[in-house]
XYZ file of C-alpha atoms in Angstrom:
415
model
C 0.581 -48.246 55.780
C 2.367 -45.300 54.338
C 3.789 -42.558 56.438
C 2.824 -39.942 54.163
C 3.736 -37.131 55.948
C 7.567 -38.462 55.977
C 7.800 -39.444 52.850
C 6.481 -35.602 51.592
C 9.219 -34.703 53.141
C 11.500 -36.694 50.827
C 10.285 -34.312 47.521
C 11.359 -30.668 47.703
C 8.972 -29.499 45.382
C 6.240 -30.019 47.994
C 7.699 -28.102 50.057
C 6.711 -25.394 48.327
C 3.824 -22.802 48.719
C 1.559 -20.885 46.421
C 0.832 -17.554 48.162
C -0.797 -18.305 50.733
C -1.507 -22.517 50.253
C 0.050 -25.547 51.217
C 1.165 -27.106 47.554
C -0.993 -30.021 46.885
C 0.138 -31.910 43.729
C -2.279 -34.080 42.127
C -0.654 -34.542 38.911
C 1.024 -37.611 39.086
C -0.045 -38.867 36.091
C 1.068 -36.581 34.105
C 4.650 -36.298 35.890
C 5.085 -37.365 39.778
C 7.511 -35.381 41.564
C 11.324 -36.409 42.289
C 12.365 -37.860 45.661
C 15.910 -36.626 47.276
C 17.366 -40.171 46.453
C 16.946 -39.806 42.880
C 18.461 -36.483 43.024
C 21.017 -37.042 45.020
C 21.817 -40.110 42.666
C 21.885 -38.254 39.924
C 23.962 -35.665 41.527
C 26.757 -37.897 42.335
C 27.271 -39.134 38.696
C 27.711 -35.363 37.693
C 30.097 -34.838 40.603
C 32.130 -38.022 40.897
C 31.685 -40.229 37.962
C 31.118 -37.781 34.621
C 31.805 -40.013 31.887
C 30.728 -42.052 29.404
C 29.329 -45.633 29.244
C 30.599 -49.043 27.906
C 33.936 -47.762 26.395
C 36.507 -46.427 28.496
C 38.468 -49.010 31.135
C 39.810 -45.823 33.664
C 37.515 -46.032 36.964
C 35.243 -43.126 35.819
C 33.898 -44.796 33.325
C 33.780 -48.020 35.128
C 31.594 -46.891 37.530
C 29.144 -44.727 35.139
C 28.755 -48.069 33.329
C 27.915 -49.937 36.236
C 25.530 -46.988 37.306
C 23.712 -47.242 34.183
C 23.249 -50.581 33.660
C 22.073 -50.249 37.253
C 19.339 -48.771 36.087
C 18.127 -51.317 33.520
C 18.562 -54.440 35.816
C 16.234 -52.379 38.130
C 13.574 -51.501 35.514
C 13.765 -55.357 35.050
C 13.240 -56.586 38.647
C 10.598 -53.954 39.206
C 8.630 -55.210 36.475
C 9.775 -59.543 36.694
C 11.651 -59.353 32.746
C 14.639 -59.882 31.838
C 17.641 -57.577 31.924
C 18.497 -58.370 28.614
C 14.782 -56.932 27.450
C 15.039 -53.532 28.319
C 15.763 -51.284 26.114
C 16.044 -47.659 27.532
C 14.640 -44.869 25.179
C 13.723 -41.486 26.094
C 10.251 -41.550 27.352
C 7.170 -44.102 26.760
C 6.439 -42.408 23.738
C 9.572 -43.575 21.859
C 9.212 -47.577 23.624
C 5.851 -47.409 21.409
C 7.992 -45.961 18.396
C 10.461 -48.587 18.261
C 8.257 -51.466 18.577
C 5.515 -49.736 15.705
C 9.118 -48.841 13.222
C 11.011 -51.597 14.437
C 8.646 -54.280 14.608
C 4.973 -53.890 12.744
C 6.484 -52.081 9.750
C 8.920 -55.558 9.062
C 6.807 -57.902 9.884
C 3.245 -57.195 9.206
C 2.041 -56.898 5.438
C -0.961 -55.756 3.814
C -4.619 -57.697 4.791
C -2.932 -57.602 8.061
C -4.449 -56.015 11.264
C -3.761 -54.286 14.236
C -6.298 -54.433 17.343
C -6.135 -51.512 19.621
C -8.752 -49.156 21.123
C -10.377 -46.434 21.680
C -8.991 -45.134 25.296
C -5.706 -45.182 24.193
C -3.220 -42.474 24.554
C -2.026 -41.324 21.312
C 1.466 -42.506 22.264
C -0.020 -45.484 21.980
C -1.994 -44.771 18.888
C -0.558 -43.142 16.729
C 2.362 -44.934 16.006
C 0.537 -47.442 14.949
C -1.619 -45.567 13.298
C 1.347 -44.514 10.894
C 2.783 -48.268 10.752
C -0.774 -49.060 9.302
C -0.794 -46.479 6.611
C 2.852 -47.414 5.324
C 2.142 -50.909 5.522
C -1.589 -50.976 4.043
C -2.598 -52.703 7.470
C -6.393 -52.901 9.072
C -7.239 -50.608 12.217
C -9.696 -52.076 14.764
C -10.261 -50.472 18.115
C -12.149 -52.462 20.792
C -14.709 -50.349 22.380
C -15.426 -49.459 25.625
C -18.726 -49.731 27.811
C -21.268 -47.335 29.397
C -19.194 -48.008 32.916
C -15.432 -47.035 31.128
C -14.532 -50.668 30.695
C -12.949 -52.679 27.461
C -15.633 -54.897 25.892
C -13.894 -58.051 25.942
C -16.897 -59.825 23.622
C -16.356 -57.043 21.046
C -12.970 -57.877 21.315
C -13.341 -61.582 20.521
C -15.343 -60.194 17.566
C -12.376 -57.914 16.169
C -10.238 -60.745 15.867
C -12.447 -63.552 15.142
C -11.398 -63.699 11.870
C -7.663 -64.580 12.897
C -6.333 -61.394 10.589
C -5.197 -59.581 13.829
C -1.644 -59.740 13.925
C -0.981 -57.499 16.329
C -2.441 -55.753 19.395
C -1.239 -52.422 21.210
C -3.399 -51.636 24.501
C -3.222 -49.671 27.928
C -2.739 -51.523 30.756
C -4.198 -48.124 32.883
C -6.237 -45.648 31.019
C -4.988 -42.226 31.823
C -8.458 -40.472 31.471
C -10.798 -43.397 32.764
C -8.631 -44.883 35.271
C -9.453 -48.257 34.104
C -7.397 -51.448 34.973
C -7.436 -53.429 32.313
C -7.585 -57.247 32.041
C -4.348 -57.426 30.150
C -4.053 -61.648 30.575
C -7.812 -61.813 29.782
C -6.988 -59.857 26.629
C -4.019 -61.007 25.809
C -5.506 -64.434 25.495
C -8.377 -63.123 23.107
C -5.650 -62.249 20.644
C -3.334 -65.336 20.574
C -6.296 -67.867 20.635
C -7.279 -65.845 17.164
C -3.817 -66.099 15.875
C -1.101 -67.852 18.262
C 1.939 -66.076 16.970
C 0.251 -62.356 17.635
C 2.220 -59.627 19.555
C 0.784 -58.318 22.277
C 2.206 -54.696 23.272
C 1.308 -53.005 26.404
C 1.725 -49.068 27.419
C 2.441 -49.654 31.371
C 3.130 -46.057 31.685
C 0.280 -45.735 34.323
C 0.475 -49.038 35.912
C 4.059 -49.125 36.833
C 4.180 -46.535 39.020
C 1.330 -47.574 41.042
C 1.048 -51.018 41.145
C 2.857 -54.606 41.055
C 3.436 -55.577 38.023
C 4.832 -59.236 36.677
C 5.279 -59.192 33.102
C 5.722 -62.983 33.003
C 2.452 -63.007 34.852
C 0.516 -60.810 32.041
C 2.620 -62.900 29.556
C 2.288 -59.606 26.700
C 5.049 -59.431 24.171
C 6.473 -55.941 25.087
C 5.613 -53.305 27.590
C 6.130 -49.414 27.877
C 7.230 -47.337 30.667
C 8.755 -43.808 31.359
C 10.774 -42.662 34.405
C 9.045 -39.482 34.557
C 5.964 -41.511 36.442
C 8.130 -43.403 38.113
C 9.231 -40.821 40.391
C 12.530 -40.535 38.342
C 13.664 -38.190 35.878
C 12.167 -37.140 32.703
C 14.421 -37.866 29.297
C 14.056 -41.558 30.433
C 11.527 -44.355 29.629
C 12.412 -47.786 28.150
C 10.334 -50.946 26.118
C 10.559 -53.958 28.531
C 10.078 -56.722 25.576
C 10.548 -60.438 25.737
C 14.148 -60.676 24.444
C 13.141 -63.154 21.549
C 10.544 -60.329 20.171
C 13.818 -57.583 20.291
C 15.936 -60.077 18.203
C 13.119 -59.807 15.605
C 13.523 -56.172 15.266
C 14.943 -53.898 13.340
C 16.675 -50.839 14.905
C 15.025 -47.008 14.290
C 17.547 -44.733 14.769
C 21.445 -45.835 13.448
C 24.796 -44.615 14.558
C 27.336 -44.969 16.861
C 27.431 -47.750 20.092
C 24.505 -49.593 18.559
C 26.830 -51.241 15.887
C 29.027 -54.435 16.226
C 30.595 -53.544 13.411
C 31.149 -50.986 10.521
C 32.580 -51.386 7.309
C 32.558 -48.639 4.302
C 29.904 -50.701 2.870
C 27.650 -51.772 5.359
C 27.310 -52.661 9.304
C 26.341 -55.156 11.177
C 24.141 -54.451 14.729
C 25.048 -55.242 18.623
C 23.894 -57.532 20.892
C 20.322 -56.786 22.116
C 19.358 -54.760 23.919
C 22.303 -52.463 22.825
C 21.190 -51.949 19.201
C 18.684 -50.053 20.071
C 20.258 -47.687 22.182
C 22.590 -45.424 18.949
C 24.699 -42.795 20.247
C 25.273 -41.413 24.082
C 22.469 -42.743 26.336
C 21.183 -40.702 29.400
C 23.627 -42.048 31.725
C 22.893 -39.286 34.174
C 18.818 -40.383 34.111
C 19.410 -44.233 33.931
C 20.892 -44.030 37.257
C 18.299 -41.759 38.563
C 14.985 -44.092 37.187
C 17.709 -46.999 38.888
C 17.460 -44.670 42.026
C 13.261 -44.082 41.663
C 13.084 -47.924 41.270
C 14.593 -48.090 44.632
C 12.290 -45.608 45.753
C 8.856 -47.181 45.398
C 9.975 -50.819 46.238
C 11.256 -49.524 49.266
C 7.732 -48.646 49.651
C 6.540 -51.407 48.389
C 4.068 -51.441 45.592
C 1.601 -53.694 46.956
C 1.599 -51.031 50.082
C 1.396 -48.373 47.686
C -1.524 -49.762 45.751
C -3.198 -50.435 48.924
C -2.428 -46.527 49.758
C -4.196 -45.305 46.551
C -6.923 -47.462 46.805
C -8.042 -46.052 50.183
C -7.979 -42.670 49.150
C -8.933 -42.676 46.114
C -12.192 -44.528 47.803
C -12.474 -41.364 49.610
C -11.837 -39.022 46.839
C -14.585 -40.450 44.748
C -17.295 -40.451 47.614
C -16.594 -36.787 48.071
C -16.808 -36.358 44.441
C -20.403 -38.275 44.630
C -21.802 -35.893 47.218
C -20.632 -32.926 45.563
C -23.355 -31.039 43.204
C -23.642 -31.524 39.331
C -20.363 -33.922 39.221
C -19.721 -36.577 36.773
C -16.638 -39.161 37.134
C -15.678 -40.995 34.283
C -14.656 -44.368 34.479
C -15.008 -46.933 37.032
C -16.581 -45.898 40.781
C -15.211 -49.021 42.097
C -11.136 -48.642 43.223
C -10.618 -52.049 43.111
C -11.117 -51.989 38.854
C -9.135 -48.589 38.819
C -6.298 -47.042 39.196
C -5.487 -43.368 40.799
C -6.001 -40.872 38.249
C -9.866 -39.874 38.183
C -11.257 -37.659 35.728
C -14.367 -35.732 35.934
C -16.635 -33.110 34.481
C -18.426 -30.615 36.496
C -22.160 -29.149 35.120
C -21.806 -25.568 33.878
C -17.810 -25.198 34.839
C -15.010 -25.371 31.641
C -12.668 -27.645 33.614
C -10.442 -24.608 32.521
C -12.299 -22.867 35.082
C -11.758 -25.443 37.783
C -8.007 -25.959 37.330
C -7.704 -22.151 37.634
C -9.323 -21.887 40.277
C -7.894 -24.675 42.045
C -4.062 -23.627 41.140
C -4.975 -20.192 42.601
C -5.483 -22.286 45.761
C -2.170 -24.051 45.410
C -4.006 -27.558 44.590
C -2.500 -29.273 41.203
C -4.793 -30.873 38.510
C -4.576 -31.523 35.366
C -7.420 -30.424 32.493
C -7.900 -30.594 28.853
C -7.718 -33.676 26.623
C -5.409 -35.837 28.140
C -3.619 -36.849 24.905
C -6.967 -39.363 24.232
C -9.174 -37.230 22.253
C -11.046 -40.330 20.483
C -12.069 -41.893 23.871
C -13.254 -37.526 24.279
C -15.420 -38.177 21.866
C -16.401 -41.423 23.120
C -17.372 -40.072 25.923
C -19.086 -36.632 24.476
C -16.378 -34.286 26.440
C -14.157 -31.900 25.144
C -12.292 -31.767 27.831
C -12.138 -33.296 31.891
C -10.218 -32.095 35.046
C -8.196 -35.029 36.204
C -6.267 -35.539 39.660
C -4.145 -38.361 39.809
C -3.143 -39.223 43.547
C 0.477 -40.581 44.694
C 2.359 -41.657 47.953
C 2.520 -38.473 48.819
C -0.936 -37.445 49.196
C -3.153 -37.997 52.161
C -6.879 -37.496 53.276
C -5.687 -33.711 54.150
C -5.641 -33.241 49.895
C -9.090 -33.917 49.574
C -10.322 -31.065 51.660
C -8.679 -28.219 49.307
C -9.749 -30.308 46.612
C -13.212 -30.545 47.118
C -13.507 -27.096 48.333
C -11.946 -25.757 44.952
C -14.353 -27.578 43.294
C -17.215 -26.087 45.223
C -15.857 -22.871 44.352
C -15.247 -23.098 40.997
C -19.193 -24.260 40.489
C -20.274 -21.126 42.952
C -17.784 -18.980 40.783
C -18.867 -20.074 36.956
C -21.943 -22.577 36.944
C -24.941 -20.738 35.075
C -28.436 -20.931 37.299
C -30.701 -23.287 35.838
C -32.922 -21.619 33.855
C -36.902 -22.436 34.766
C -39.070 -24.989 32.227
């Protein structure tokens, strides 16, 4: 079990007050908060060890090095890949860039297809999206079912024909919550086509559960510190090193050659070519620090954590008047962000309301606004639970949303 009430006391931020209220932060998913370790981490490199990476030989710049590769060996043993894999970008957002630039755009040619679907975030979208309209390449989106789930026989369907040469999916849905079967689907692809590459966006997994990416056996997988209880400015692709030999880099300059001539260059070892110019040396060793963090915890433990309360969380939402939650009601098939809509009440409304009470949700679109329209909603509220929330969130929570519905829901009017 998690002491929750010690480790709250490990983030400043929540120690914090709005007016009158207790913070509670229920935004995790969009950003979780930043432990003391991480800080303190980070600190230290600015204090004692300012310098920059892999060139000089003086001790400064010894020990930033060894800091920030620190940070990539951790990403790898969080996640079971190899070192040698991880390429650190800036966010999640970019991992899906290089892989959509550096991969699909060289290797995939017209007649070709891309399977993806329809809860993805557009970090995961659109960049593929883009690849398919420079390269003349086919679109097809798996859908999802009435219960927020991928239809896996629609998705032996899509690539039936054996066209699909490459797939880019969530691994957690960030509106829906959804866990999905990323072996299971996986294996749809490559019994179509064998040689298919199989991208995941782990960005809400990794935080919140194990993960074992020679387990899920995908061909590349997306993260961002930001989730991770590190730093923003930080993310990274966690690929299978043969796939990152078969790519081209996206952005050119200096520390990602081997070597430069007036007519040409040739590219460094991977994972270095993809990293041009001065890395975030100062947020590697922070996500390095975050890493540290949560197995500390230990992410079965966490898991385990979020399922419990998230059980509770959705009960209360189930007794509450004129509530809808969208995706699965079952914890076990979900992870901890849950989105809902509440009859009569702009989810504006609610996350006003609730922010005047110090409680932190998120609302709007969600960066997903074909699975919206999938599921007829221009908008949901979403709060996304962490390690450092505990049954004594819910009650604010719920009572916000009670509020909100007393404050804005129109009477029915009579038949």
């Amino acid at each position: 079990m998690l002491d929750v009430a010690a480790i709250r006391r490990e983030f400043p931020t929540l120690q914090r007050r709005i007016g009158d209220h207790r913070l509670v932060y229920l935004d995790a998913a969009a950003s979780a908060q930043t432990p003391r370790v991480v800080l303190d981490a980070m600190d230290r490199y600015y204090r004692t060890a300012r310098s920059n990476v892999h060139r000089g030989v003086y001790p400064l710049a010894e020990e930033a090095t060894a800091g920030y590769e620190a940070g990539r060996t951790a990403l790898a043993r969080l996640l079971g890949a190899d070192p040698r894999g991880v390429v650190l970008t800036r966010n999640a957002t970019e991992a899906c860039n290089l892989v959509a630039y550096g991969y699909v755009r060289h290797h995939l040619r017209a007649g070709d297809a891309i399977l993806s679907t329809v809860m993805e975030h557009h970090a995961n979208m659109v960049p593929f999206w883009h690849a398919a309209q420079a390269n003349d390449l086919e679109l097809r989106h798996v859908p999802i079912t009435s219960d927020g789930r991928l239809d896996l026989d629609a998705a032996r369907e899509l690539v039936a024909d054996g066209r699909v040469r490459f797939a880019a999916f969530t691994h957690v849905s960030n509106v829906l919550g959804t866990i999905n079967p990323v072996a299971e689907l996986a294996g749809i692809v490559r019994a179509a086509d064998p040689h298919a590459v199989v991208h995941v966006d782990g960005a809400q997994a990794a935080p919140h559960l194990p993960v074992d990416l020679s387990a899920l056996d995908v061909d590349s997988y997306a993260v961002t510190g930001h989730k991770l209880c590190g730093p923003t400015g930080i993310g990274a692709l966690v690929a299978r090193p043969e796939l990152l030999e078969r790519m081209e880099p996206f952005m050119t300059g200096g520390e990602m050659i081997r070597d430069v001539t007036l007519d040409g260059a040739t590219w460094n070892e991977i994972p270095h070519r993809f990293e041009a110019g001065t890395p975030m040396i100062a947020e590697a060793i922070g996500l390095g620090a975050a890493v540290g963090f949560l197995e500390d915890l230990g992410l079965d433990v966490v898991r385990a954590h979020e399922v419990e309360l998230g059980g509770m969380f959705l009960a209360g939402l189930r007794d509450a008047a004129g509530v809808e939650v969208h995706g699965p009601t079952d914890m076990t098939d979900r992870g901890a962000a849950i989105s809902f809509t509440v009859e009569g009440v702009h989810p504006h409304d609610i996350g006003a309301v609730l922010g005047d009470r110090g409680v932190c949700v998120r609302v709007g679109h969600h960066c997903c606004k074909p699975l919206m329209r999938e599921l007829g909603a221009s908008a949901t509220v979403r709060a996304s639970l962490h390690v450092h929330n505990d049954a004594d969130d819910l009650e604010p929570l719920l009572e916000g949303i009670s509020a909100a519905r007393a404050m804005f829901a129109r009477p029915a009017v009579p038949a």
